[in-house]
Amino acid sequence: MAADVVAVGAGLAGLVTARHLQRSGIDVTVLEAGSTVGGRVATNTTDGFVLDRGFQVLNTSYPALRRDVDLAALDLRPFTAGAAVRGADGALHRLVDPRRAPAQVWRTALDGLLSPAAKLALTQLSARAALGDPRQLLAGPERSTADELAVQGLDGPATEQFFRPLLAGVFGERELATSSRFFGLVWRSFTRGASTLPSRGMAALPVQLAARLAPGTVRCGQTVLGVAPGRVRSGTGELTARAVVVATDPPSARALLPGLDVPLMRSLTTYYHVCEHPPTRLPLIHLDGGGGPVLSTTVLTAVAPSYSPDHRHLISSTVFGVPGAGHPEEPEVRRLAGAIYREGSAGWQHLGTAIVPQSLCTFTPPTPDRLRRTVSLGDGLFVAGDHRDTPSIQGALVSGRRAARAVLRELGVPGPA
C-alpha cells in the first residue's frame, strides 16, 4: 500500500500535519496505535462524568489555536482569571486579574498573600507580558524561571506561595528550572487569553481536527514497528511513501528514530472525585501555597457544568509522578485537596484516576534557537510534536504546521501551509 505521506501518530501535531498537507492536494495516511485520536489530549466518560486524561485547559490566546481550530464550535467554558491559594497561614487567599474581574479588584488589592511591592511587581510583569513583543522574549537573556522571578522582584514569598504552586503544574516541576523564555510566553498567554474547558471535554479538540480530514485518513489500532526512508512497517504490513512524519510522543519518536534529540518527560497523576456539595462554586484553580504534594485542585463543574450528568459535582486534584514510589495515593490526595479548600472531603467519592507517565516535556536552559528543534531529518523523514517547539498545545499545533511546510518543500509542492 502506498501514499504520498504517512504520518505516525494522530495526536494534535499529526492531525495538523495531515490537514495542511491535504489542503495542498497531498495524499496522507495517518497511523495511530490507540483506539482514538488525540494522543495525550484525551477524554473518557465514567458514569456520565467527563474525565479528561489529566487536568488540562485550553488557552484562547494561542495563535495556532485561533488559526487551526473553530473555537466557537468547542463551546468553551472559562475559568476566572486568577487562583485561590491556601497560604502558609492556613487562610484561603483569592488573587484574580482585576482587568477581567473588576468586581474583585479591592479583594485582591487588600489580600495579604503578596506584599504591596510584590503586587506592583506582578502588575508590571503582567503588563509587559500582555503588551510587549513576544520576539523580545526570545531575544533577551535566558535563565531559569526562578532566577527570572528574582530579577523581576518576585522572589521570596511571592515565588514560594504563588508562582511555585501555580507553575508547578504547568511545567511539571517545582524547582522552576524551566526556561525563562518559555515562562514569558506562558505568562503572556495567561494575560492575553482565557483558560477554558470545552464543554464536551478536551478530546473535542482533536476530534474536530480529525473531522476536517478526508474520510479514511486516520487508521486507529495500527502500531508502527519501524520507519525508514520511504517505508513504514506496522503490525499489519508495510506502507511506502514519498515522506514519513513521526508525530508521536517523545519516547516513541526516539524509539522509531534512534538518536533523535528529545527532552525528558515529567509524570503527573490526576484523581477525580464526585460530591453532592462542592467545596466552592467559584471557577478558580485552587493551589497549596504551603508546598504540599497536591499541585492543584479544581471543581471542574464550577467551570463546565456539562462535565456532570446530574446535580453532583466533579473535582480534579493533580500530583507529581505515578501512584506509589513515594507519591501520595488517593485517600491522602483526597484529604489534602479538601484541606486546600478548607473543607472536609469525607463525602467525596473516588470516580477515577488519570495516570499520565509521559505528561510534560522538560524545557530547561539552554533551549534551541527560537525555542524550536528541527522537524526535517533528511532522506524524507520528518518529526512533529510539542517536543519540537514549546511543551504546550500551541507547540504541538505549530510543529504540525512546520512539518507540513517542510514536507511540501521536500516534495516540491506549493501550498497554503
XYZ file of C-alpha atoms in Angstrom:
417
model
C 0.000 0.000 0.000
C 1.296 3.465 -0.871
C 0.614 7.104 -0.011
C 2.345 10.395 -0.693
C 2.921 10.847 3.043
C 2.488 8.572 6.055
C 2.184 10.258 9.449
C 2.737 8.149 12.550
C 0.542 9.323 15.410
C -2.867 11.024 15.457
C -2.164 13.486 18.233
C -2.546 17.207 17.663
C 0.705 17.506 15.710
C -0.048 14.580 13.406
C -3.583 15.768 12.710
C -2.461 19.306 11.872
C 0.306 17.965 9.639
C -2.217 15.866 7.730
C -4.694 18.736 7.449
C -2.206 21.149 5.888
C -0.835 18.514 3.520
C -4.303 17.547 2.316
C -5.119 21.194 1.667
C -2.204 21.143 -0.778
C -3.501 18.053 -2.551
C -1.198 15.540 -0.856
C -2.461 12.007 -0.201
C -1.880 11.341 3.525
C -2.390 8.284 5.708
C -2.207 8.684 9.496
C -1.456 5.561 11.561
C -2.492 5.672 15.225
C -1.712 2.924 17.734
C -4.575 3.852 20.050
C -8.294 3.423 19.581
C -8.989 7.159 19.228
C -7.302 10.316 18.016
C -5.743 12.900 20.309
C -2.720 11.306 21.970
C -2.293 12.941 25.372
C -5.323 15.166 24.718
C -7.991 12.605 25.544
C -11.278 12.300 27.414
C -13.179 9.381 28.913
C -16.729 9.209 30.209
C -17.358 7.414 33.511
C -20.905 7.151 34.874
C -21.782 10.109 32.670
C -18.977 12.324 34.028
C -16.409 13.818 31.657
C -12.880 12.866 32.736
C -10.018 14.344 30.749
C -6.704 12.490 30.666
C -5.296 14.603 33.444
C -6.024 18.224 34.268
C -5.772 20.172 31.014
C -7.001 23.559 29.863
C -7.268 25.330 26.531
C -5.878 28.867 26.402
C -7.654 31.032 23.851
C -4.646 33.287 23.221
C -2.655 30.613 21.379
C -2.195 31.937 17.808
C -2.120 28.441 16.293
C -5.361 27.579 18.053
C -7.143 30.564 16.547
C -5.707 29.698 13.130
C -6.417 25.958 13.012
C -9.474 25.457 15.237
C -13.102 26.598 15.265
C -13.161 27.740 18.894
C -16.865 28.602 18.863
C -17.720 25.007 17.968
C -15.901 23.780 21.088
C -18.355 25.665 23.330
C -15.575 26.842 25.635
C -16.262 27.481 29.323
C -13.829 29.910 31.002
C -12.088 29.838 34.334
C -11.937 33.051 36.313
C -8.528 34.574 35.555
C -6.532 34.025 38.718
C -6.222 31.481 41.503
C -7.248 30.741 45.059
C -4.247 29.909 47.227
C -4.132 28.370 50.673
C -1.255 30.290 52.181
C 1.285 29.271 54.767
C -1.002 30.980 57.300
C -3.731 28.432 56.509
C -6.063 31.086 55.102
C -7.551 30.867 51.609
C -6.452 33.829 49.509
C -8.105 34.796 46.246
C -5.985 36.523 43.601
C -7.706 37.436 40.341
C -6.846 39.582 37.340
C -8.592 42.897 38.086
C -8.826 43.710 34.375
C -11.133 40.754 33.793
C -12.794 40.541 37.204
C -13.215 44.200 38.222
C -15.649 43.282 40.991
C -12.755 41.511 42.742
C -10.237 44.356 42.455
C -10.466 45.509 46.075
C -10.439 41.996 47.469
C -7.271 41.237 45.525
C -5.689 44.584 46.394
C -6.292 44.088 50.115
C -5.384 40.392 50.233
C -2.326 39.726 52.349
C -0.760 36.800 50.471
C 1.527 39.118 48.488
C 3.199 42.259 49.778
C 2.355 45.630 48.176
C 5.762 45.595 46.467
C 5.141 42.098 45.079
C 1.693 43.111 43.805
C 3.239 46.076 41.993
C 5.958 43.861 40.501
C 3.323 41.322 39.419
C 1.258 44.070 37.772
C 4.315 45.314 35.897
C 5.289 41.791 34.818
C 1.779 41.136 33.512
C 1.629 44.451 31.643
C 4.938 43.772 29.897
C 3.834 40.252 29.005
C 0.469 41.375 27.639
C 1.673 44.388 25.662
C 5.248 43.510 24.725
C 6.576 41.994 21.519
C 6.967 38.211 22.008
C 10.120 38.330 19.888
C 11.754 40.300 22.688
C 11.148 37.351 24.998
C 13.219 35.162 22.705
C 15.980 37.746 22.281
C 16.545 38.502 25.963
C 18.868 36.669 28.350
C 17.836 33.119 29.211
C 17.848 31.800 32.768
C 15.665 29.638 34.964
C 12.170 30.832 35.797
C 13.161 31.045 39.469
C 16.028 33.388 38.591
C 13.783 35.430 36.304
C 11.246 35.929 39.084
C 14.046 37.128 41.350
C 15.178 39.625 38.705
C 11.588 40.865 38.464
C 11.409 41.406 42.230
C 9.116 38.430 42.754
C 11.357 36.096 44.743
C 10.785 35.105 48.361
C 7.161 34.699 49.495
C 5.795 35.696 46.067
C 7.588 32.757 44.465
C 7.051 30.284 47.295
C 3.343 30.911 47.900
C 2.124 31.901 44.437
C 4.377 31.287 41.440
C 5.857 27.965 42.537
C 2.491 26.248 43.192
C 0.916 27.863 40.128
C 3.686 26.958 37.693
C 4.496 23.507 39.100
C 1.503 22.029 37.313
C 2.255 23.958 34.110
C 5.924 22.953 33.951
C 5.704 19.564 35.665
C 8.456 20.558 38.095
C 8.569 22.506 41.343
C 12.136 23.847 41.152
C 11.152 26.383 38.446
C 14.197 25.329 36.445
C 12.193 25.795 33.228
C 13.479 28.377 30.738
C 12.587 31.993 31.456
C 11.773 32.378 27.762
C 9.072 29.748 27.941
C 7.820 31.265 31.202
C 7.492 34.595 29.392
C 5.345 33.005 26.689
C 3.226 31.196 29.279
C 2.649 34.376 31.255
C 1.794 36.212 28.051
C -0.860 33.601 27.279
C -2.269 33.946 30.796
C -2.584 37.720 30.473
C -3.940 37.819 26.911
C -6.283 34.843 26.811
C -8.731 32.836 28.858
C -8.097 29.384 30.292
C -11.075 27.283 29.271
C -12.590 23.818 29.091
C -14.510 22.595 26.031
C -17.989 21.697 27.250
C -17.603 18.117 25.959
C -14.078 17.638 27.279
C -10.592 18.247 25.924
C -10.933 15.453 23.363
C -13.296 17.721 21.434
C -10.190 19.486 20.110
C -8.539 16.526 18.324
C -11.951 15.176 17.291
C -12.619 18.453 15.479
C -9.206 18.370 13.802
C -9.737 14.763 12.668
C -13.203 15.567 11.304
C -11.627 18.016 8.861
C -9.539 15.286 7.235
C -10.657 13.237 4.266
C -12.623 10.114 5.257
C -10.350 7.163 5.947
C -7.247 9.288 6.540
C -6.755 8.117 10.132
C -6.369 4.405 10.828
C -6.555 3.607 14.534
C -5.252 0.428 16.114
C -2.151 0.489 13.894
C 1.034 0.032 15.902
C 4.073 1.155 13.928
C 7.084 -1.099 14.445
C 9.650 0.766 12.379
C 10.225 3.597 9.930
C 12.827 4.099 7.221
C 13.153 6.460 4.262
C 10.097 5.812 2.122
C 8.721 2.996 4.289
C 6.629 2.438 7.413
C 6.262 -1.030 8.914
C 3.207 -1.706 11.088
C 1.711 -4.776 12.687
C -0.480 -5.267 9.621
C 2.077 -4.759 6.869
C 4.260 -2.184 5.153
C 3.365 1.138 3.559
C 5.509 3.052 1.112
C 5.556 6.829 0.955
C 7.451 9.744 -0.509
C 7.771 11.191 3.004
C 7.263 9.904 6.555
C 6.339 12.127 9.515
C 6.795 10.718 13.030
C 4.307 12.631 15.204
C 4.307 10.579 18.399
C 5.247 11.326 21.998
C 8.996 11.863 22.554
C 9.915 8.371 23.844
C 8.087 6.693 20.962
C 9.669 9.081 18.461
C 13.149 8.261 19.752
C 12.390 4.527 19.562
C 11.408 4.895 15.905
C 14.190 7.377 15.111
C 17.289 6.300 17.089
C 19.494 9.225 18.012
C 16.676 11.784 17.847
C 17.194 14.602 20.341
C 14.143 14.631 22.618
C 13.586 16.080 26.109
C 12.957 14.148 29.276
C 9.322 13.761 30.311
C 7.514 14.512 33.579
C 4.760 12.319 35.017
C 1.513 13.565 36.552
C -1.494 11.828 38.092
C -4.960 13.348 38.426
C -7.597 11.989 40.800
C -11.275 12.609 40.130
C -13.869 12.802 42.895
C -17.622 13.336 42.928
C -19.537 15.057 45.709
C -23.042 16.308 46.469
C -21.932 19.619 47.970
C -18.972 21.348 46.280
C -16.224 22.912 48.397
C -16.560 26.023 46.206
C -18.733 27.247 43.367
C -16.019 29.521 42.001
C -14.482 28.620 38.605
C -10.992 29.059 40.039
C -7.993 26.786 40.186
C -7.027 26.186 43.836
C -3.381 25.901 44.917
C -1.434 24.953 48.027
C 0.928 27.791 48.881
C 2.373 25.692 51.681
C 4.270 23.383 49.335
C 2.113 20.274 49.762
C 2.082 17.451 47.200
C -1.255 18.417 45.607
C -0.267 20.732 42.750
C -3.765 21.983 42.049
C -7.384 21.118 42.668
C -10.423 22.428 40.813
C -14.179 21.959 40.936
C -14.497 21.273 37.223
C -18.269 21.574 37.242
C -17.934 25.143 38.512
C -16.222 25.839 35.182
C -18.117 23.461 32.891
C -21.377 22.127 34.406
C -21.619 19.762 31.420
C -18.817 17.656 32.941
C -21.507 16.180 35.226
C -24.589 14.251 34.073
C -26.669 15.454 37.034
C -26.599 17.738 40.079
C -23.382 16.263 41.505
C -20.029 17.997 41.273
C -16.712 16.813 39.798
C -13.362 17.685 41.400
C -9.904 17.090 39.931
C -6.703 17.055 42.010
C -3.247 16.614 40.479
C 0.072 15.406 41.934
C 3.530 14.673 40.558
C 4.514 11.187 39.462
C 2.557 7.962 39.413
C 0.909 6.198 42.374
C 3.414 4.678 44.762
C 7.154 5.386 44.668
C 6.788 7.952 47.424
C 3.903 9.844 45.835
C 0.583 10.190 47.700
C -2.238 7.862 46.758
C -5.954 8.543 46.517
C -7.018 8.718 50.194
C -4.190 11.108 51.050
C -4.787 13.223 47.944
C -8.474 13.492 48.817
C -7.661 14.634 52.349
C -5.068 17.167 51.226
C -7.286 18.571 48.483
C -10.112 19.082 50.949
C -7.715 20.958 53.210
C -6.797 23.340 50.384
C -10.458 24.324 50.131
C -10.586 24.435 53.944
C -13.454 21.952 53.732
C -13.894 18.328 54.707
C -13.649 15.712 51.967
C -15.241 12.739 53.726
C -18.214 12.868 51.352
C -16.111 12.782 48.205
C -16.354 9.586 46.162
C -13.373 8.461 44.098
C -14.540 8.215 40.478
C -11.361 7.701 38.502
C -7.628 8.229 38.183
C -5.730 9.531 35.158
C -2.100 8.376 35.265
C -0.031 10.148 32.603
C 3.558 8.848 32.782
C 4.673 10.980 29.799
C 2.752 14.158 30.557
C 5.011 17.184 30.036
C 8.320 17.788 28.276
C 11.112 19.376 30.284
C 12.254 22.723 28.887
C 15.329 23.900 30.761
C 18.103 26.232 29.536
C 19.824 26.270 27.189
C 16.909 25.946 24.783
C 17.117 25.727 20.974
C 17.192 28.825 18.790
C 13.717 30.432 18.760
C 12.649 27.583 21.072
C 12.452 25.245 18.070
C 14.087 21.926 17.245
C 14.373 20.742 13.663
C 11.459 18.885 12.076
C 13.362 17.764 8.953
C 15.763 14.848 9.422
C 16.700 14.235 5.783
C 16.005 11.277 3.471
C 12.284 12.050 3.504
C 11.972 11.624 7.279
C 10.283 14.288 9.417
C 9.244 14.642 13.035
C 6.489 16.676 14.721
C 5.218 17.152 18.254
C 5.365 19.635 21.097
C 8.921 18.426 21.768
C 9.965 20.220 18.557
C 8.548 23.548 19.792
C 7.213 24.515 23.211
C 5.656 21.902 25.561
C 2.084 23.070 25.046
C -0.935 22.735 22.795
C 0.413 25.744 20.916
C 3.722 23.933 20.424
C 2.043 20.784 19.116
C -0.073 22.706 16.603
C 2.849 24.841 15.410
C 5.112 21.821 14.975
C 2.499 20.118 12.812
C 2.302 23.142 10.556
C 6.115 23.359 10.389
C 6.376 19.675 9.498
C 3.799 20.083 6.725
C 5.728 23.018 5.278
C 8.958 21.010 5.360
C 7.310 18.059 3.600
C 5.888 20.304 0.891
C 9.330 21.794 0.262
C 10.796 18.284 0.051
C 8.133 17.228 -2.451
C 8.376 20.465 -4.421
C 4.700 21.227 -3.913
C 3.457 24.780 -3.249
C 0.589 25.190 -0.834
C -1.091 27.204 1.913
C 0.917 25.555 4.703
